[in-house]
Coordinates of C-alpha atoms in Angstrom, one line a residue:
Chain A
M4 CA -28.6 26.2 -28.9
S5 CA -28.2 27.3 -32.5
V6 CA -29.9 25.3 -35.2
D7 CA -29.3 27.7 -38.1
S8 CA -26.0 26.3 -39.3
G9 CA -26.2 23.5 -41.8
D10 CA -23.1 21.9 -40.0
A11 CA -24.9 21.6 -36.7
P12 CA -26.2 18.1 -37.1
V13 CA -22.8 16.8 -38.3
I14 CA -21.0 18.5 -35.4
E15 CA -23.6 17.3 -32.9
S16 CA -23.4 13.7 -34.3
A17 CA -19.5 13.8 -34.2
R18 CA -19.6 15.0 -30.6
R19 CA -22.2 12.4 -29.7
K20 CA -20.1 9.7 -31.2
R21 CA -17.1 10.9 -29.1
T22 CA -19.2 10.8 -25.9
R23 CA -20.4 7.3 -26.7
D24 CA -16.9 6.1 -27.5
R25 CA -15.6 7.5 -24.2
L26 CA -18.4 5.8 -22.3
I27 CA -17.7 2.5 -24.1
D28 CA -13.9 2.8 -23.3
A29 CA -14.7 3.5 -19.7
A30 CA -17.2 0.6 -19.6
Y31 CA -14.5 -1.8 -20.9
E32 CA -12.2 -0.8 -18.1
V33 CA -14.8 -0.8 -15.3
F34 CA -16.3 -4.2 -16.5
A35 CA -12.8 -5.7 -16.5
E36 CA -12.0 -4.4 -13.0
Y37 CA -15.3 -5.0 -11.2
G38 CA -17.1 -7.5 -13.3
I39 CA -20.2 -6.6 -15.4
A40 CA -22.6 -7.7 -12.7
T41 CA -21.2 -5.4 -10.0
A42 CA -20.2 -2.5 -12.2
T43 CA -22.6 0.5 -11.9
V44 CA -23.7 3.1 -14.4
E45 CA -22.3 5.7 -12.0
Q46 CA -18.8 4.1 -12.0
I47 CA -18.8 4.0 -15.8
A48 CA -20.0 7.6 -16.2
E49 CA -17.4 8.8 -13.6
R50 CA -14.6 7.0 -15.3
A51 CA -15.5 8.6 -18.6
G52 CA -15.7 12.0 -16.9
F53 CA -19.4 12.4 -17.5
T54 CA -22.5 12.6 -15.3
R55 CA -25.0 9.9 -14.8
G56 CA -27.4 12.0 -16.9
A57 CA -24.9 12.0 -19.8
F58 CA -24.8 8.3 -19.6
Y59 CA -28.6 7.9 -19.9
S60 CA -28.9 10.4 -22.8
N61 CA -26.6 8.0 -24.7
F62 CA -27.5 4.5 -23.4
E63 CA -30.7 3.2 -21.9
S64 CA -28.9 0.7 -19.6
K65 CA -25.6 -1.1 -18.8
E66 CA -26.9 -3.9 -21.1
E67 CA -27.3 -1.6 -24.0
L68 CA -23.8 -0.2 -23.5
F69 CA -22.5 -3.8 -23.4
F70 CA -24.1 -4.4 -26.8
A71 CA -22.4 -1.3 -28.2
L72 CA -19.1 -2.5 -26.8
A73 CA -19.7 -5.9 -28.4
D74 CA -20.3 -4.3 -31.8
R75 CA -17.1 -2.4 -31.5
E76 CA -15.1 -5.4 -30.3
N77 CA -16.5 -7.6 -33.1
Q78 CA -15.5 -4.9 -35.6
V79 CA -11.9 -4.9 -34.4
R80 CA -11.7 -8.7 -34.9
F81 CA -13.3 -8.3 -38.3
D82 CA -10.8 -5.6 -39.4
R83 CA -7.9 -7.9 -38.3
L84 CA -9.4 -10.6 -40.5
E85 CA -9.5 -8.2 -43.4
A86 CA -5.9 -7.2 -42.7
G87 CA -4.9 -10.9 -43.0
L88 CA -6.6 -11.0 -46.4
T89 CA -4.2 -8.5 -48.0
E90 CA -1.2 -9.7 -46.0
Y91 CA -1.5 -13.5 -46.3
L92 CA -3.6 -14.4 -49.3
P93 CA -2.0 -14.6 -52.7
E94 CA -3.6 -12.0 -55.0
N95 CA -5.8 -13.6 -57.7
G96 CA -4.0 -16.9 -56.8
R97 CA -5.2 -20.3 -55.7
I98 CA -4.2 -22.2 -52.7
S99 CA -4.4 -25.9 -52.0
T100 CA -6.2 -27.3 -48.9
D101 CA -2.7 -28.3 -47.6
Q102 CA -1.9 -24.6 -47.2
I103 CA -4.9 -24.0 -45.0
S104 CA -3.0 -24.9 -41.8
S105 CA -0.4 -22.2 -42.0
I106 CA -2.8 -19.6 -43.3
V107 CA -5.2 -20.3 -40.3
R108 CA -2.2 -19.8 -38.0
D109 CA -1.2 -16.5 -39.6
F110 CA -4.8 -15.2 -39.4
L111 CA -5.2 -16.2 -35.8
G112 CA -1.9 -14.6 -35.0
L113 CA -3.3 -11.2 -36.2
Q114 CA -6.2 -11.3 -33.7
P115 CA -5.8 -9.1 -30.6
D116 CA -5.3 -10.6 -27.2
N117 CA -8.8 -11.9 -26.7
R118 CA -8.6 -13.0 -23.0
S119 CA -10.3 -10.2 -21.3
W120 CA -12.9 -9.8 -24.0
C121 CA -13.7 -13.6 -23.8
L122 CA -14.0 -13.4 -20.0
M123 CA -16.3 -10.4 -20.3
Q124 CA -18.4 -12.2 -22.9
S125 CA -18.7 -15.3 -20.7
E126 CA -19.8 -13.1 -17.8
F127 CA -22.3 -11.2 -19.9
Q128 CA -23.7 -14.5 -21.3
M129 CA -24.3 -15.7 -17.7
L130 CA -26.2 -12.5 -17.0
A131 CA -28.1 -12.8 -20.2
L132 CA -29.1 -16.4 -19.3
R133 CA -30.9 -15.0 -16.2
D134 CA -32.8 -12.3 -18.2
P135 CA -34.9 -13.5 -21.2
E136 CA -35.1 -10.1 -22.9
V137 CA -31.3 -9.5 -22.7
G138 CA -30.8 -13.2 -23.7
K139 CA -32.7 -12.8 -26.9
T140 CA -30.9 -9.5 -27.9
Y141 CA -27.6 -11.2 -27.0
I142 CA -28.2 -14.3 -29.1
A143 CA -29.6 -12.2 -32.0
G144 CA -26.3 -10.2 -32.0
E145 CA -24.2 -13.4 -31.9
E146 CA -26.2 -14.9 -34.8
R147 CA -25.7 -11.7 -36.8
A148 CA -21.9 -11.7 -36.1
M149 CA -21.7 -15.4 -37.1
T150 CA -23.6 -14.8 -40.4
M151 CA -21.3 -11.8 -41.2
L152 CA -18.2 -13.9 -40.5
G153 CA -19.6 -16.8 -42.4
D154 CA -20.4 -14.6 -45.5
R155 CA -16.9 -13.1 -45.4
L156 CA -15.2 -16.5 -45.0
D157 CA -17.2 -17.7 -48.1
E158 CA -15.9 -14.8 -50.1
L159 CA -12.4 -15.3 -48.8
V160 CA -12.1 -19.0 -49.7
A161 CA -13.8 -18.3 -53.1
M162 CA -10.9 -15.8 -53.8
V163 CA -8.4 -18.7 -53.6
G164 CA -10.4 -21.3 -55.5
L165 CA -12.0 -23.1 -52.6
R166 CA -15.4 -23.6 -51.1
F167 CA -16.9 -24.9 -47.9
T168 CA -18.8 -28.1 -47.7
M169 CA -20.5 -27.0 -44.5
N170 CA -22.8 -24.0 -44.3
S171 CA -20.4 -21.1 -43.5
R172 CA -22.5 -19.8 -40.6
E173 CA -22.6 -23.2 -38.9
L174 CA -18.8 -23.5 -39.5
S175 CA -18.2 -20.0 -38.0
T176 CA -20.2 -21.0 -34.9
V177 CA -18.2 -24.2 -34.6
L178 CA -14.9 -22.4 -34.9
G179 CA -16.1 -19.7 -32.5
A180 CA -16.9 -22.3 -29.9
I181 CA -13.5 -24.0 -30.3
Y182 CA -11.7 -20.7 -30.1
S183 CA -13.5 -19.5 -26.9
D184 CA -13.0 -22.9 -25.3
G185 CA -9.3 -22.8 -26.2
I186 CA -8.9 -19.3 -24.7
A187 CA -10.6 -20.4 -21.5
R188 CA -8.3 -23.4 -21.2
V189 CA -5.1 -21.4 -21.8
M190 CA -6.2 -18.9 -19.1
L191 CA -7.2 -21.7 -16.7
A192 CA -3.8 -23.3 -17.2
G193 CA -2.3 -20.0 -16.0
S194 CA -0.5 -19.1 -19.2
T195 CA 1.5 -15.9 -19.0
N196 CA 2.0 -15.8 -22.7
P197 CA -1.6 -15.7 -23.8
G198 CA -1.4 -14.5 -27.4
P199 CA 1.0 -17.1 -28.8
D200 CA -0.2 -19.7 -26.4
T201 CA -3.8 -19.3 -27.6
V202 CA -2.7 -19.6 -31.2
D203 CA -0.7 -22.7 -30.3
A204 CA -3.6 -24.2 -28.4
V205 CA -6.3 -23.7 -31.1
S206 CA -4.8 -23.2 -34.5
D207 CA -4.1 -26.9 -35.3
T208 CA -7.6 -27.9 -34.3
I209 CA -9.2 -25.0 -36.2
A210 CA -7.1 -25.7 -39.2
R211 CA -8.1 -29.4 -39.2
I212 CA -11.8 -28.5 -39.0
V213 CA -11.5 -25.9 -41.8
Q214 CA -9.6 -28.4 -43.9
A215 CA -12.1 -31.1 -43.4
F216 CA -14.9 -28.9 -44.7
T217 CA -13.2 -27.2 -47.6
E218 CA -12.7 -28.5 -51.1
P219 CA -11.4 -27.1 -54.4
V220 CA -14.1 -25.4 -56.6
Chain B
M34 CA -17.0 -45.5 19.4
S35 CA -16.3 -49.2 18.8
V36 CA -13.4 -50.3 16.7
D37 CA -13.5 -54.0 17.6
S38 CA -15.8 -55.2 14.8
G39 CA -14.2 -56.1 11.5
D40 CA -17.2 -54.4 9.9
A41 CA -16.5 -51.0 11.4
P42 CA -14.4 -49.5 8.6
V43 CA -16.9 -50.7 6.1
I44 CA -19.9 -49.2 8.0
E45 CA -17.9 -46.0 8.7
S46 CA -17.0 -45.7 5.0
A47 CA -20.6 -46.3 3.9
R48 CA -21.9 -43.7 6.3
R49 CA -19.2 -41.3 5.2
K50 CA -20.3 -41.8 1.6
R51 CA -23.9 -41.1 2.5
T52 CA -22.9 -37.9 4.3
R53 CA -20.8 -36.8 1.3
D54 CA -23.6 -37.7 -1.1
R55 CA -26.1 -35.6 0.9
L56 CA -23.8 -32.7 1.0
I57 CA -23.2 -32.9 -2.8
D58 CA -27.0 -33.1 -3.4
A59 CA -27.6 -30.1 -1.2
A60 CA -24.7 -28.2 -3.0
Y61 CA -26.3 -28.8 -6.4
E62 CA -29.6 -27.3 -5.2
V63 CA -28.0 -24.3 -3.3
F64 CA -25.6 -23.6 -6.2
A65 CA -28.6 -23.6 -8.7
E66 CA -30.6 -21.3 -6.4
Y67 CA -28.0 -18.8 -5.3
G68 CA -25.2 -19.2 -7.7
I69 CA -21.8 -20.7 -6.7
A70 CA -20.2 -17.4 -5.9
T71 CA -22.8 -16.3 -3.3
A72 CA -23.7 -19.8 -1.9
T73 CA -22.1 -20.4 1.5
V74 CA -20.9 -23.5 3.3
E75 CA -23.5 -22.8 6.0
Q76 CA -26.3 -22.9 3.5
I77 CA -25.1 -26.1 2.0
A78 CA -24.6 -27.8 5.4
E79 CA -28.0 -26.6 6.6
R80 CA -29.8 -27.8 3.4
A81 CA -28.2 -31.3 3.9
G82 CA -29.2 -31.3 7.6
F83 CA -25.7 -31.2 8.9
T84 CA -23.6 -28.8 10.9
R85 CA -20.8 -26.6 9.4
G86 CA -18.4 -28.9 11.3
A87 CA -19.8 -32.0 9.4
F88 CA -19.2 -30.1 6.1
Y89 CA -15.5 -29.4 7.0
S90 CA -14.9 -33.0 8.1
N91 CA -15.9 -34.1 4.6
F92 CA -14.7 -31.2 2.3
E93 CA -12.0 -28.7 2.7
S94 CA -13.9 -26.0 0.9
K95 CA -16.8 -25.1 -1.4
E96 CA -14.4 -25.6 -4.3
E97 CA -13.5 -29.1 -3.3
L98 CA -17.2 -29.9 -3.0
F99 CA -17.7 -28.6 -6.5
F100 CA -15.0 -30.9 -7.8
A101 CA -16.8 -33.9 -6.1
L102 CA -20.0 -32.8 -7.7
A103 CA -18.3 -32.5 -11.1
D104 CA -17.0 -36.1 -10.8
R105 CA -20.5 -37.3 -10.0
E106 CA -22.1 -35.4 -12.9
N107 CA -19.4 -36.6 -15.3
Q108 CA -20.1 -40.1 -14.2
V109 CA -23.8 -39.8 -14.9
R110 CA -23.1 -38.6 -18.4
F111 CA -20.6 -41.5 -18.9
D112 CA -23.2 -44.0 -17.7
R113 CA -25.7 -42.7 -20.2
L114 CA -23.1 -43.1 -23.0
E115 CA -22.6 -46.8 -21.8
A116 CA -26.4 -47.3 -21.9
G117 CA -26.4 -46.1 -25.5
L118 CA -23.7 -48.7 -26.3
T119 CA -26.0 -51.6 -25.4
E120 CA -29.1 -49.9 -26.7
Y121 CA -28.0 -48.5 -30.1
L122 CA -24.9 -50.3 -31.3
P123 CA -25.2 -53.5 -33.3
E124 CA -23.6 -56.3 -31.3
N125 CA -20.4 -57.5 -33.0
G126 CA -21.6 -55.7 -36.1
R127 CA -20.2 -53.0 -38.3
I128 CA -21.7 -49.7 -39.2
S129 CA -21.0 -47.4 -42.1
T130 CA -20.0 -43.7 -41.6
D131 CA -23.5 -42.8 -43.1
Q132 CA -25.1 -44.3 -40.0
I133 CA -23.1 -42.0 -37.7
S134 CA -25.7 -39.2 -37.9
S135 CA -28.6 -41.2 -36.5
I136 CA -26.5 -42.9 -33.9
V137 CA -25.1 -39.5 -32.6
R138 CA -28.7 -38.3 -32.3
D139 CA -29.7 -41.4 -30.4
F140 CA -26.8 -41.1 -28.0
L141 CA -27.4 -37.4 -27.4
G142 CA -31.0 -38.1 -26.7
L143 CA -30.0 -40.3 -23.8
Q144 CA -28.1 -37.5 -22.1
P145 CA -29.8 -35.9 -19.1
D146 CA -31.1 -32.3 -19.2
N147 CA -27.7 -30.6 -19.1
R148 CA -28.9 -27.0 -18.8
S149 CA -28.5 -26.3 -15.1
W150 CA -25.2 -28.3 -15.0
C151 CA -23.8 -26.4 -18.0
L152 CA -24.7 -23.1 -16.3
M153 CA -23.1 -24.2 -13.1
Q154 CA -20.0 -25.2 -14.9
S155 CA -19.7 -21.9 -16.7
E156 CA -20.1 -20.1 -13.4
F157 CA -17.5 -22.2 -11.7
Q158 CA -15.2 -21.7 -14.7
M159 CA -15.4 -18.0 -14.2
L160 CA -14.5 -18.3 -10.5
A161 CA -11.7 -20.7 -11.5
L162 CA -10.3 -18.0 -13.9
R163 CA -9.9 -15.6 -10.9
D164 CA -8.1 -18.2 -8.7
P165 CA -5.0 -19.8 -10.3
E166 CA -5.0 -22.8 -7.9
V167 CA -8.6 -23.6 -8.4
G168 CA -8.1 -23.0 -12.2
K169 CA -5.3 -25.6 -12.4
T170 CA -7.4 -28.2 -10.5
Y171 CA -10.4 -27.4 -12.7
I172 CA -8.5 -27.7 -16.0
A173 CA -6.8 -30.9 -14.8
G174 CA -10.2 -32.4 -14.1
E175 CA -11.5 -31.4 -17.5
E176 CA -8.5 -32.9 -19.3
R177 CA -9.0 -36.1 -17.3
A178 CA -12.6 -36.3 -18.3
M179 CA -11.8 -35.6 -22.0
T180 CA -9.1 -38.3 -22.0
M181 CA -11.6 -40.8 -20.5
L182 CA -14.3 -39.8 -23.0
G183 CA -11.8 -40.0 -25.9
D184 CA -10.5 -43.5 -24.8
R185 CA -14.1 -44.7 -24.6
L186 CA -15.1 -43.3 -27.9
D187 CA -12.0 -45.0 -29.5
E188 CA -13.2 -48.4 -28.1
L189 CA -16.7 -47.6 -29.2
V190 CA -15.9 -46.9 -32.8
A191 CA -13.5 -49.9 -32.9
M192 CA -16.4 -52.1 -31.9
V193 CA -18.3 -51.2 -35.1
G194 CA -15.3 -51.3 -37.5
L195 CA -14.4 -47.6 -37.5
R196 CA -11.5 -45.4 -36.3
F197 CA -11.0 -41.7 -35.8
T198 CA -8.6 -39.8 -37.9
M199 CA -8.2 -37.1 -35.2
N200 CA -6.8 -37.8 -31.8
S201 CA -9.8 -38.8 -29.7
R202 CA -9.1 -36.5 -26.8
E203 CA -8.9 -33.5 -29.2
L204 CA -12.1 -34.7 -30.8
S205 CA -13.8 -35.0 -27.4
T206 CA -12.7 -31.4 -26.5
V207 CA -14.1 -30.1 -29.9
L208 CA -17.4 -31.9 -29.4
G209 CA -17.6 -30.8 -25.8
A210 CA -17.1 -27.1 -26.8
I211 CA -19.8 -27.4 -29.6
Y212 CA -22.2 -29.1 -27.2
S213 CA -21.8 -26.5 -24.4
D214 CA -22.1 -23.6 -26.9
G215 CA -25.2 -25.2 -28.3
I216 CA -26.8 -25.6 -24.9
A217 CA -26.0 -21.9 -24.1
R218 CA -27.6 -20.8 -27.4
V219 CA -30.8 -22.9 -26.8
M220 CA -31.1 -21.4 -23.3
L221 CA -30.4 -17.8 -24.5
A222 CA -33.1 -18.2 -27.2
G223 CA -35.5 -18.9 -24.3
S224 CA -36.3 -22.5 -25.3
T225 CA -38.9 -24.1 -23.1
N226 CA -38.3 -27.6 -24.5
P227 CA -34.6 -27.9 -23.7
G228 CA -33.9 -31.6 -24.0
P229 CA -35.1 -32.1 -27.6
D230 CA -34.2 -28.6 -28.6
T231 CA -30.6 -29.1 -27.5
V232 CA -30.4 -32.4 -29.4
D233 CA -31.9 -30.6 -32.5
A234 CA -29.5 -27.7 -32.2
V235 CA -26.3 -29.7 -31.9
S236 CA -26.7 -33.2 -33.2
D237 CA -26.4 -32.4 -36.9
T238 CA -23.2 -30.4 -36.3
I239 CA -21.7 -33.0 -34.0
A240 CA -22.6 -35.8 -36.4
R241 CA -20.9 -34.0 -39.3
I242 CA -17.7 -33.4 -37.3
V243 CA -17.6 -37.0 -36.1
Q244 CA -18.3 -38.2 -39.7
A245 CA -15.5 -36.0 -41.1
F246 CA -13.0 -37.6 -38.7
T247 CA -14.0 -41.2 -38.9
E248 CA -13.0 -43.9 -41.4
P249 CA -13.5 -47.6 -41.8
V250 CA -10.6 -49.7 -40.3

């Protein structure tokens, strides 16, 4: 192994990132097929085309890999939110609280199909409930995501001359609970048109809650 | 078997109810210990002191037994709500929306420890998501419970001179989602004081939502 070149750490780190990404991709597939509880490290490594050893030089456990997957999935949803910002918000303009309803609908429509991710999260949450250490890491990650979302929503409404009358992290948690519950109901009802059906099922309720806790600055 | 007596059907039906109740009690214990997915009909029958045959002459399947358990658990929570009605609402009086916060807290404090029931419901929901027939029965039961709760909440606020500005079934679904999410968070955080901790975690949020969608008649 050569360590003379100044580029080596960069190359090493890029390669490491690619390996981790492939393992995360593989885990998503394997978790969806077999369930997180029954999926094994061997199955994930094999699906990614690596050895068990390569898995363990990147992740300590299946749980740690799940947390990396969760970070990535949260980022995807965050990026879609940012996309909505340039696409649907008037630049340097103001909106009235009456316009919240259609904007919420537009923003939710930009989100990816969240069904399999929500199912995976529910399953992981059940596992986390049985293991206090995993539970604490899980809840800390959730709280971090809700704080990030809340901060961003604060900035977002400020851009259009509004502010929340409920703490934005609390509001994010409420909206997250309503959204997950809505997805579960759409799936349980056997919907075959999940994207639009989810938006239909939750967007009015979410819009009404946002509206109730938003006022002009 | 004697069928001459006019009391026979009554006795038969009382005995049948006792058998069903014992099977439901046993199922709650076995589900909590082993998880619904792995619990077997044999385990449940044995715990109740019956044969497998006795199980099947009362319930078609583990799923049907779960639905009977859900009906009973929902009824317990409903009865506690009714108890709050006589205990915490002023008779023939009116309350202001400002008083909603402390009344919500009082009502939530009357609810039983919902942790193991919430966990069981989440697990069953995951099973229901994998079986469309079970899923449809599950969601129909949920919708029925939310409609019942909504109707009762409508009557309850009318008694004190208030009304909701959101459809009461939609409001019930929102509150249910926030409540379940709050219980999961309290459990994940490793709370050892679940009853009061759950009330602390959710009652402010629930009160604010109720307040936002309630107005004087």
